[in-house]
CSV table of C-alpha atoms and ligand atoms in Angstrom, one decimal:
chain,number,residue,atom,x,y,z
A,530,MET,CA,-5.3,25.6,-9.5
A,531,LYS,CA,-4.6,24.4,-13.0
A,532,ASN,CA,-1.7,22.0,-13.9
A,533,SER,CA,-1.4,20.7,-17.4
A,534,GLU,CA,0.9,17.7,-16.3
A,535,LEU,CA,-0.8,14.4,-17.0
A,536,VAL,CA,-0.5,11.6,-14.4
A,537,LEU,CA,-1.5,7.9,-14.8
A,538,VAL,CA,-2.6,6.3,-11.6
A,539,THR,CA,-3.0,2.6,-12.0
A,540,GLY,CA,-6.0,0.8,-10.2
A,541,GLY,CA,-8.4,3.7,-9.8
A,542,THR,CA,-10.7,1.5,-7.7
A,543,GLY,CA,-8.2,0.9,-5.0
A,544,PHE,CA,-8.2,2.3,-1.5
A,545,VAL,CA,-4.8,4.0,-2.0
A,546,SER,CA,-5.3,5.0,-5.6
A,547,MET,CA,-8.7,6.7,-4.8
A,548,GLN,CA,-6.9,8.9,-2.3
A,549,ILE,CA,-4.1,9.7,-4.7
A,550,ILE,CA,-6.4,10.6,-7.4
A,551,PHE,CA,-8.4,12.8,-5.0
A,552,GLN,CA,-5.2,14.7,-3.9
A,553,LEU,CA,-4.0,15.1,-7.6
A,554,LEU,CA,-7.3,16.5,-8.8
A,555,HIS,CA,-7.4,18.8,-5.8
A,556,LYS,CA,-4.0,20.1,-6.8
A,557,GLY,CA,-5.1,20.6,-10.4
A,558,TYR,CA,-3.4,17.9,-12.2
A,559,GLN,CA,-4.7,16.1,-15.3
A,560,VAL,CA,-5.3,12.5,-14.0
A,561,ARG,CA,-5.8,9.4,-16.1
A,562,THR,CA,-6.6,6.1,-14.2
A,563,SER,CA,-6.6,2.6,-15.3
A,564,LEU,CA,-9.3,0.1,-14.4
A,565,ARG,CA,-9.6,-3.6,-15.0
A,566,SER,CA,-13.1,-2.8,-16.4
A,567,LEU,CA,-14.5,0.4,-17.5
A,568,SER,CA,-17.8,-0.7,-15.9
A,569,LYS,CA,-16.1,0.4,-12.6
A,570,LYS,CA,-15.8,4.0,-13.9
A,571,LYS,CA,-19.1,5.1,-12.4
A,572,GLY,CA,-18.1,4.1,-8.9
A,573,VAL,CA,-14.9,6.1,-9.1
A,574,ILE,CA,-16.8,9.2,-10.3
A,575,ASN,CA,-19.5,8.9,-7.7
A,576,THR,CA,-16.9,8.5,-5.0
A,577,LEU,CA,-14.9,11.5,-6.0
A,578,LYS,CA,-18.2,13.7,-6.4
A,579,SER,CA,-19.1,12.6,-2.9
A,580,GLN,CA,-15.8,14.0,-1.7
A,581,GLY,CA,-16.7,17.4,-3.2
A,582,ILE,CA,-14.7,17.2,-6.5
A,583,SER,CA,-17.4,18.9,-8.6
A,584,SER,CA,-15.7,19.0,-12.0
A,585,LEU,CA,-14.2,15.8,-13.3
A,586,ASP,CA,-13.0,17.4,-16.5
A,587,ASN,CA,-9.4,16.6,-15.5
A,588,LEU,CA,-10.1,12.9,-15.1
A,589,SER,CA,-10.0,10.2,-17.8
A,590,PHE,CA,-10.1,6.4,-17.9
A,591,VAL,CA,-8.6,3.6,-19.6
A,592,GLU,CA,-9.0,-0.2,-19.4
A,593,THR,CA,-5.9,-2.2,-18.5
A,594,GLU,CA,-5.0,-5.5,-16.8
A,595,LEU,CA,-1.6,-6.1,-15.2
A,596,THR,CA,-1.2,-9.4,-17.1
A,597,LYS,CA,-2.1,-8.2,-20.6
A,598,ASP,CA,-0.4,-5.7,-22.9
A,599,ASP,CA,-3.7,-4.3,-24.2
A,600,ASN,CA,-4.2,-0.6,-24.0
A,601,TRP,CA,-1.0,0.1,-22.0
A,602,GLU,CA,0.3,2.4,-24.8
A,603,GLU,CA,-2.8,4.4,-24.8
A,604,ALA,CA,-2.7,4.6,-21.0
A,605,MET,CA,0.8,6.0,-20.9
A,606,LYS,CA,0.4,8.4,-24.0
A,607,GLY,CA,1.1,12.0,-23.0
A,608,CYS,CA,1.9,11.2,-19.4
A,609,LYS,CA,4.6,12.9,-17.6
A,610,TYR,CA,4.3,10.7,-14.5
A,611,VAL,CA,3.0,7.2,-13.7
A,612,LEU,CA,2.0,6.1,-10.2
A,613,SER,CA,2.0,2.3,-10.3
A,614,VAL,CA,-0.4,1.5,-7.6
A,615,ALA,CA,-2.3,-1.5,-8.7
A,616,SER,CA,-1.3,-4.9,-7.5
A,617,PRO,CA,-3.2,-7.9,-6.0
A,618,VAL,CA,-3.8,-7.4,-2.3
A,619,PHE,CA,-4.5,-10.7,-0.7
A,620,PHE,CA,-4.2,-12.4,2.6
A,621,GLU,CA,-5.5,-15.8,2.1
A,622,VAL,CA,-2.7,-18.5,1.3
A,623,PRO,CA,-3.2,-19.0,-2.5
A,624,LYS,CA,-3.4,-22.5,-4.0
A,625,ASN,CA,-1.0,-21.5,-6.7
A,626,GLU,CA,1.9,-19.4,-5.6
A,627,LYS,CA,3.3,-18.7,-8.9
A,628,GLU,CA,0.0,-17.6,-10.4
A,629,ALA,CA,-0.6,-15.3,-7.4
A,630,ILE,CA,2.7,-13.7,-7.7
A,631,LYS,CA,2.7,-13.2,-11.5
A,632,PRO,CA,0.3,-10.0,-11.8
A,633,ALA,CA,2.6,-8.1,-9.3
A,634,VAL,CA,5.9,-8.9,-11.1
A,635,GLU,CA,4.6,-9.0,-14.5
A,636,GLY,CA,2.6,-5.9,-13.9
A,637,ILE,CA,5.3,-3.6,-12.8
A,638,LEU,CA,7.6,-4.8,-15.6
A,639,ARG,CA,4.7,-4.1,-18.0
A,640,VAL,CA,4.3,-0.5,-16.6
A,641,LEU,CA,8.0,0.2,-16.8
A,642,LYS,CA,8.3,-1.1,-20.4
A,643,PHE,CA,5.4,0.9,-21.7
A,644,ALA,CA,6.4,4.0,-19.7
A,645,LYS,CA,9.8,4.0,-21.2
A,646,LYS,CA,8.4,3.4,-24.7
A,647,GLU,CA,6.1,6.3,-24.4
A,648,GLY,CA,8.7,8.8,-22.9
A,649,VAL,CA,7.2,8.9,-19.4
A,650,LYS,CA,9.6,11.1,-17.1
A,651,ARG,CA,9.2,9.1,-13.9
A,652,VAL,CA,7.3,6.1,-12.5
A,653,VAL,CA,6.6,5.8,-8.8
A,654,MET,CA,5.9,2.3,-7.7
A,655,THR,CA,3.8,1.5,-4.6
A,656,SER,CA,5.9,-1.3,-3.1
A,657,ASN,CA,5.6,-2.3,0.6
A,658,PHE,CA,7.5,-2.4,3.8
A,659,GLY,CA,7.2,-6.1,3.4
A,660,ALA,CA,9.9,-5.7,0.7
A,661,VAL,CA,12.2,-3.8,3.2
A,662,GLY,CA,12.1,-5.0,6.7
A,663,PHE,CA,10.7,-8.5,7.1
A,664,SER,CA,14.2,-10.1,7.4
A,665,GLN,CA,15.5,-7.5,9.8
A,666,THR,CA,14.9,-9.0,13.4
A,667,ASP,CA,17.5,-7.1,15.4
A,668,LYS,CA,15.2,-4.8,17.4
A,669,ASN,CA,18.3,-2.6,18.5
A,670,ILE,CA,19.0,-1.5,14.9
A,671,GLN,CA,16.6,0.9,13.1
A,672,THR,CA,15.3,-0.5,9.9
A,673,THR,CA,15.9,1.9,7.0
A,674,GLU,CA,15.5,1.8,3.1
A,675,THR,CA,18.8,0.1,2.7
A,676,ASP,CA,17.3,-3.1,4.1
A,677,TRP,CA,15.8,-5.8,1.9
A,678,THR,CA,13.5,-8.7,2.8
A,679,ASN,CA,14.8,-12.1,1.7
A,680,PRO,CA,12.0,-13.4,-0.5
A,681,LYS,CA,12.9,-16.8,0.8
A,682,GLU,CA,12.3,-15.6,4.4
A,683,LYS,CA,10.5,-18.4,6.4
A,684,GLY,CA,6.9,-17.5,7.2
A,685,LEU,CA,6.9,-14.5,4.6
A,686,SER,CA,3.3,-14.4,3.1
A,687,ILE,CA,2.9,-14.9,-0.6
A,688,TYR,CA,1.5,-11.4,-0.8
A,689,GLU,CA,4.7,-9.9,0.8
A,690,LYS,CA,6.8,-12.2,-1.4
A,691,SER,CA,5.0,-10.9,-4.5
A,692,LYS,CA,5.7,-7.4,-3.5
A,693,THR,CA,9.4,-8.1,-2.7
A,694,LEU,CA,10.0,-9.9,-6.0
A,695,ALA,CA,8.0,-7.2,-7.9
A,696,GLU,CA,10.2,-4.4,-6.6
A,697,LYS,CA,13.3,-6.4,-7.1
A,698,ALA,CA,12.3,-6.9,-10.6
A,699,ALA,CA,11.5,-3.3,-11.2
A,700,TRP,CA,15.0,-2.1,-9.9
A,701,ASP,CA,16.6,-4.8,-12.0
A,702,PHE,CA,14.7,-3.5,-15.1
A,703,ILE,CA,15.8,0.1,-14.3
A,704,LYS,CA,19.4,-0.9,-14.0
A,705,LYS,CA,19.5,-2.9,-17.2
A,706,GLU,CA,16.9,-1.2,-19.4
A,707,GLY,CA,15.6,1.9,-17.9
A,708,GLU,CA,17.9,4.4,-19.4
A,709,GLY,CA,16.2,7.7,-19.5
A,710,LEU,CA,13.3,6.6,-17.1
A,711,GLU,CA,13.2,7.8,-13.6
A,712,PHE,CA,12.0,5.5,-10.9
A,713,ALA,CA,11.2,5.6,-7.2
A,714,THR,CA,9.4,3.4,-4.8
A,715,ILE,CA,7.1,4.1,-1.7
A,716,ASN,CA,7.1,1.2,0.9
A,717,PRO,CA,4.3,1.7,3.1
A,718,VAL,CA,3.6,-0.1,6.3
A,719,ALA,CA,0.0,-1.1,7.1
A,720,ILE,CA,-2.2,1.6,5.7
A,721,LEU,CA,-5.2,2.9,7.6
A,722,GLY,CA,-6.9,6.2,7.7
A,723,PRO,CA,-10.3,7.3,6.1
A,724,SER,CA,-11.7,5.4,3.1
A,725,LEU,CA,-13.3,7.6,0.5
A,726,ASN,CA,-16.0,4.9,0.0
A,727,ALA,CA,-17.2,1.5,1.2
A,728,HIS,CA,-14.3,-0.2,-0.2
A,729,THR,CA,-11.5,-0.8,2.3
A,730,SER,CA,-8.2,-2.6,1.8
A,731,GLY,CA,-7.0,-5.8,3.2
A,732,SER,CA,-5.0,-3.8,5.9
A,733,PHE,CA,-8.5,-3.0,7.5
A,734,ASN,CA,-8.7,-6.8,8.5
A,735,ILE,CA,-6.4,-5.8,11.4
A,736,LEU,CA,-9.3,-3.8,12.9
A,737,LYS,CA,-12.2,-6.0,11.5
A,738,HIS,CA,-10.7,-9.1,13.1
A,739,LEU,CA,-10.5,-7.2,16.4
A,740,LEU,CA,-14.1,-6.1,16.3
A,741,ASP,CA,-16.1,-9.2,14.7
A,742,GLY,CA,-15.6,-11.7,17.6
A,743,SER,CA,-13.4,-14.0,15.3
A,744,MET,CA,-10.4,-13.4,17.6
A,745,LYS,CA,-10.7,-14.8,21.1
A,746,ALA,CA,-7.2,-13.6,22.1
A,747,VAL,CA,-4.8,-11.2,20.4
A,748,PRO,CA,-1.3,-12.1,19.3
A,749,ASN,CA,1.4,-9.8,20.7
A,750,ILE,CA,2.5,-8.7,17.2
A,751,PRO,CA,4.0,-5.3,16.9
A,752,LEU,CA,3.1,-3.1,13.9
A,753,ASN,CA,3.6,0.2,12.3
A,754,ILE,CA,0.8,2.1,10.8
A,755,VAL,CA,0.4,5.0,8.3
A,756,ASP,CA,-2.5,7.1,7.2
A,757,VAL,CA,-3.6,6.7,3.5
A,758,ARG,CA,-3.6,10.7,3.2
A,759,ASP,CA,0.1,10.7,4.0
A,760,VAL,CA,0.8,7.8,1.7
A,761,ALA,CA,-0.9,9.7,-1.1
A,762,ASP,CA,1.1,12.9,-0.3
A,763,LEU,CA,4.3,10.9,-0.3
A,764,HIS,CA,3.5,9.5,-3.7
A,765,ILE,CA,3.1,13.1,-5.1
A,766,ARG,CA,6.1,14.3,-3.5
A,767,ALA,CA,8.3,11.4,-4.9
A,768,MET,CA,6.7,12.0,-8.2
A,769,LYS,CA,7.7,15.7,-8.4
A,770,ASN,CA,11.0,16.1,-6.3
A,771,PRO,CA,14.1,15.8,-8.4
A,772,ASN,CA,16.0,14.1,-5.6
A,773,ALA,CA,13.6,11.2,-5.3
A,774,ASN,CA,14.8,9.6,-8.5
A,775,GLY,CA,16.4,6.3,-7.8
A,776,GLN,CA,15.3,6.1,-4.1
A,777,ARG,CA,13.0,4.0,-1.9
A,778,PHE,CA,11.0,5.8,0.8
A,779,ILE,CA,9.4,4.0,3.8
A,780,ALA,CA,5.9,5.4,4.5
A,781,SER,CA,5.3,5.1,8.3
A,782,ALA,CA,3.8,7.3,11.0
A,783,ASP,CA,6.2,7.8,14.0
A,784,GLY,CA,6.6,4.9,16.3
A,785,GLN,CA,5.1,1.5,16.6
A,786,ILE,CA,2.0,-0.1,18.1
A,787,SER,CA,1.1,-3.6,19.0
A,788,MET,CA,-2.0,-5.6,18.3
A,789,PRO,CA,-3.0,-5.6,22.0
A,790,GLU,CA,-2.4,-2.0,22.2
A,791,ILE,CA,-4.6,-1.4,19.2
A,792,ALA,CA,-7.3,-3.6,21.0
A,793,THR,CA,-7.1,-1.4,24.1
A,794,PHE,CA,-7.2,1.8,22.1
A,795,ILE,CA,-10.5,0.6,20.3
A,796,LYS,CA,-12.0,-0.3,23.7
A,797,THR,CA,-11.0,3.2,25.2
A,798,GLU,CA,-12.0,5.2,22.2
A,799,MET,CA,-15.0,3.4,20.8
A,800,PRO,CA,-16.4,1.1,23.5
A,801,GLU,CA,-19.8,1.1,21.6
A,802,ILE,CA,-18.2,-1.1,18.7
A,803,ALA,CA,-15.7,-3.0,21.0
A,804,LYS,CA,-18.0,-5.5,22.7
A,805,ASP,CA,-16.3,-8.4,21.0
A,806,THR,CA,-12.8,-7.0,21.1
A,807,PRO,CA,-10.7,-9.6,23.1
A,808,SER,CA,-8.9,-8.5,26.2
A,809,LYS,CA,-6.6,-11.6,26.3
A,810,THR,CA,-3.3,-12.0,24.5
A,811,VAL,CA,-2.0,-15.1,22.9
A,812,PRO,CA,1.3,-16.1,24.6
A,813,ASP,CA,4.1,-15.9,22.0
A,814,TRP,CA,5.0,-19.6,22.5
A,815,VAL,CA,1.6,-20.6,21.5
A,816,LEU,CA,1.9,-18.9,18.2
A,817,LYS,CA,5.4,-20.3,17.7
A,818,ALA,CA,4.1,-23.8,18.5
A,819,ALA,CA,1.2,-23.5,16.0
A,820,ALA,CA,3.7,-22.3,13.4
A,821,LEU,CA,4.9,-25.8,13.1
A,822,PHE,CA,1.6,-26.9,11.7
A,823,ASN,CA,-0.1,-24.0,10.1
A,824,ALA,CA,0.9,-21.4,7.4
A,825,ARG,CA,-1.1,-18.5,8.9
A,826,ALA,CA,0.7,-19.2,12.3
A,827,LYS,CA,4.0,-19.4,10.5
A,828,GLU,CA,3.2,-15.9,9.3
A,829,GLY,CA,2.3,-14.7,12.7
A,830,SER,CA,5.5,-16.2,14.1
A,831,LEU,CA,7.5,-14.2,11.6
A,832,LEU,CA,5.6,-11.1,12.5
A,833,LEU,CA,6.4,-11.5,16.1
A,834,LYS,CA,10.1,-11.2,15.1
A,835,VAL,CA,10.0,-8.4,12.6
A,836,ASN,CA,11.9,-5.3,13.7
A,837,ARG,CA,9.3,-2.4,14.1
A,838,TYR,CA,11.9,0.1,15.1
A,839,VAL,CA,11.6,1.7,11.7
A,840,SER,CA,13.0,5.0,10.3
A,841,ASN,CA,10.7,7.4,8.3
A,842,ALA,CA,13.6,10.1,8.3
A,843,LYS,CA,14.4,9.7,4.6
A,844,ALA,CA,10.9,10.8,3.3
A,845,LYS,CA,11.1,13.7,5.9
A,846,ASP,CA,14.7,14.7,5.0
A,847,ILE,CA,14.6,14.4,1.2
A,848,LEU,CA,11.0,15.2,0.4
A,849,GLY,CA,9.9,17.4,3.3
A,850,TRP,CA,7.1,14.9,4.2
A,851,SER,CA,5.5,15.6,7.3
A,852,PRO,CA,2.7,13.1,8.2
A,853,ILE,CA,-0.5,14.7,9.3
A,854,ALA,CA,-1.8,11.8,11.3
A,855,SER,CA,-0.3,9.8,14.1
A,856,GLN,CA,-0.8,5.9,14.2
A,857,GLU,CA,-3.8,6.5,16.7
A,858,GLU,CA,-5.3,9.1,14.4
A,859,ALA,CA,-5.1,6.8,11.4
A,860,ILE,CA,-6.7,4.0,13.4
A,861,LEU,CA,-9.5,6.3,14.6
A,862,ALA,CA,-10.2,7.5,10.9
A,863,ALA,CA,-10.3,3.9,9.7
A,864,LEU,CA,-12.7,2.9,12.5
A,865,GLN,CA,-14.9,5.9,11.7
A,866,SER,CA,-15.0,4.7,8.0
A,867,LEU,CA,-15.9,1.2,9.1
A,868,ILE,CA,-18.9,2.7,10.9
A,869,LYS,CA,-19.7,5.3,8.2
A,870,TYR,CA,-20.0,2.7,5.5
A,871,GLU,CA,-21.7,0.2,7.9
A,872,ILE,CA,-18.9,-2.3,7.5
A,873,VAL,CA,-19.1,-2.8,11.4
A,874,LYS,CA,-22.0,-2.1,13.6
B,1249,NAP,P1,-6.9,-2.3,-3.0
B,1249,NAP,O1,-7.8,-1.5,-2.5
B,1249,NAP,O2,-7.2,-3.8,-3.0
B,1249,NAP,O3,-6.3,-1.9,-4.4
B,1249,NAP,C1,-5.7,-2.8,-5.3
B,1249,NAP,C2,-5.9,-2.2,-6.7
B,1249,NAP,O4,-5.2,-3.1,-7.6
B,1249,NAP,C3,-7.3,-2.4,-7.2
B,1249,NAP,O5,-7.6,-1.2,-8.0
B,1249,NAP,C4,-7.4,-3.6,-8.1
B,1249,NAP,O6,-8.4,-3.5,-9.2
B,1249,NAP,C5,-6.0,-3.6,-8.6
B,1249,NAP,N1,-5.5,-4.7,-9.3
B,1249,NAP,C6,-5.5,-6.0,-8.7
B,1249,NAP,N2,-5.0,-6.8,-9.5
B,1249,NAP,C7,-5.0,-6.4,-10.6
B,1249,NAP,C8,-4.7,-6.9,-12.0
B,1249,NAP,N3,-4.4,-8.1,-12.2
B,1249,NAP,N4,-4.8,-6.0,-13.0
B,1249,NAP,C9,-5.2,-4.7,-12.9
B,1249,NAP,N5,-5.4,-4.2,-11.7
B,1249,NAP,C10,-5.4,-5.1,-10.6
B,1249,NAP,O7,-5.4,-2.3,-2.2
B,1249,NAP,P2,-4.7,-0.9,-1.8
B,1249,NAP,O8,-4.5,-1.1,-0.3
B,1249,NAP,O9,-5.1,0.4,-2.3
B,1249,NAP,O10,-3.3,-1.2,-2.3
B,1249,NAP,C11,-2.7,-0.3,-3.3
B,1249,NAP,C12,-1.1,-0.7,-3.4
B,1249,NAP,O11,-0.6,-0.4,-2.1
B,1249,NAP,C13,-0.8,-2.1,-3.7
B,1249,NAP,O12,0.2,-2.2,-4.6
B,1249,NAP,C14,-0.5,-2.7,-2.3
B,1249,NAP,O13,0.4,-3.8,-2.4
B,1249,NAP,C15,0.2,-1.5,-1.7
B,1249,NAP,N6,0.3,-1.5,-0.2
B,1249,NAP,C16,-0.9,-1.5,0.4
B,1249,NAP,C17,-0.7,-1.5,1.9
B,1249,NAP,C18,-2.0,-1.5,2.7
B,1249,NAP,O14,-1.8,-1.7,3.9
B,1249,NAP,N7,-3.2,-1.4,2.2
B,1249,NAP,C19,0.5,-1.6,2.5
B,1249,NAP,C20,1.7,-1.6,1.7
B,1249,NAP,C21,1.6,-1.5,0.3
B,1249,NAP,P3,-9.8,-4.2,-8.8
B,1249,NAP,O15,-10.6,-3.2,-8.1
B,1249,NAP,O16,-10.3,-4.4,-10.2
B,1249,NAP,O17,-9.7,-5.4,-8.1
């Protein structure tokens, strides 16, 4: 299959970008990917080769940094579509909040500015469910794309705040200066599924902490999960479908699953790696009490409240998206990657 359309995917080293690049090349697209340093090019090439992509004639590289203007013109030149995936993913509490948020907000504005200048048709931004549903605590009402997280929400992590502010800034740009440039966002919940190499994203910490003995008891936090293969597919659909312009799309497999349920699932499906997986749960009141003193517990306390009755109907209805993996299948594939790349033993 050959396709002359050129797509820029930012952050080619990333867990999600790598899967998107793999799927685009498989579909015959011309792909350009941006890296913070071209020294990382070899790793990307080796990963794609290991996945059976034999010819890499359709793949090119450019060096860009979200916080600098250098090379963005070159990155966008001739591109019909831009998938703006790169953004710092971090879970520690940063010392300097402003500095931590800057690359996310500045980065998407830079991408949009240069995309408009170079006549790109559409930008699809990888945002986050954290920009949608973290202020929605009524568990009787389904969370949809019309919801927005309040960036001042108590307990909101700086990472989720960075994504919320970045998405808000992007829509604001589109409204005020985006004339002629199409835009859509994908808002994934926690992404698991298979990794194409030994790099796994921060979302894998959910599993790593349940395996490495660092957790003595599991907080009763509800979650939604989506498989990285489905997230990549959704980006490509949102890139191509005329009806995606101006829309946000939640990326989530059906249903919800709690941390204790994930722990039980691991123990049942992969007992050989679950010897340190805790069986006890942390009572909610303990987490809430700890939240008075500790930023991580404050975050945990917010996560206890977030409504996980989440709709994925919009992506299905408008884009014909049909996730291939259930939450359990995404967890299992992620566990298999952790074993394959010897991240857990
Ligand atoms: P990842 O593997 O950590 O990838 C992040 C990518 O962003 C890497 O390529 C990284 O480059 C790049 N990057 C970070 N800071 C940058 C900067 N200042 N300039 C240029 N590039 C920079 O994380 P991921 O899971 O694939 O995340 C991809 C996107 O999905 C992010 O926008 C994230 O917020 C979003 N998302 C992820 C999840 C999840 O559960 N994983 C859920 C919702 C949304 P280096 O390799 O050079 O560091």
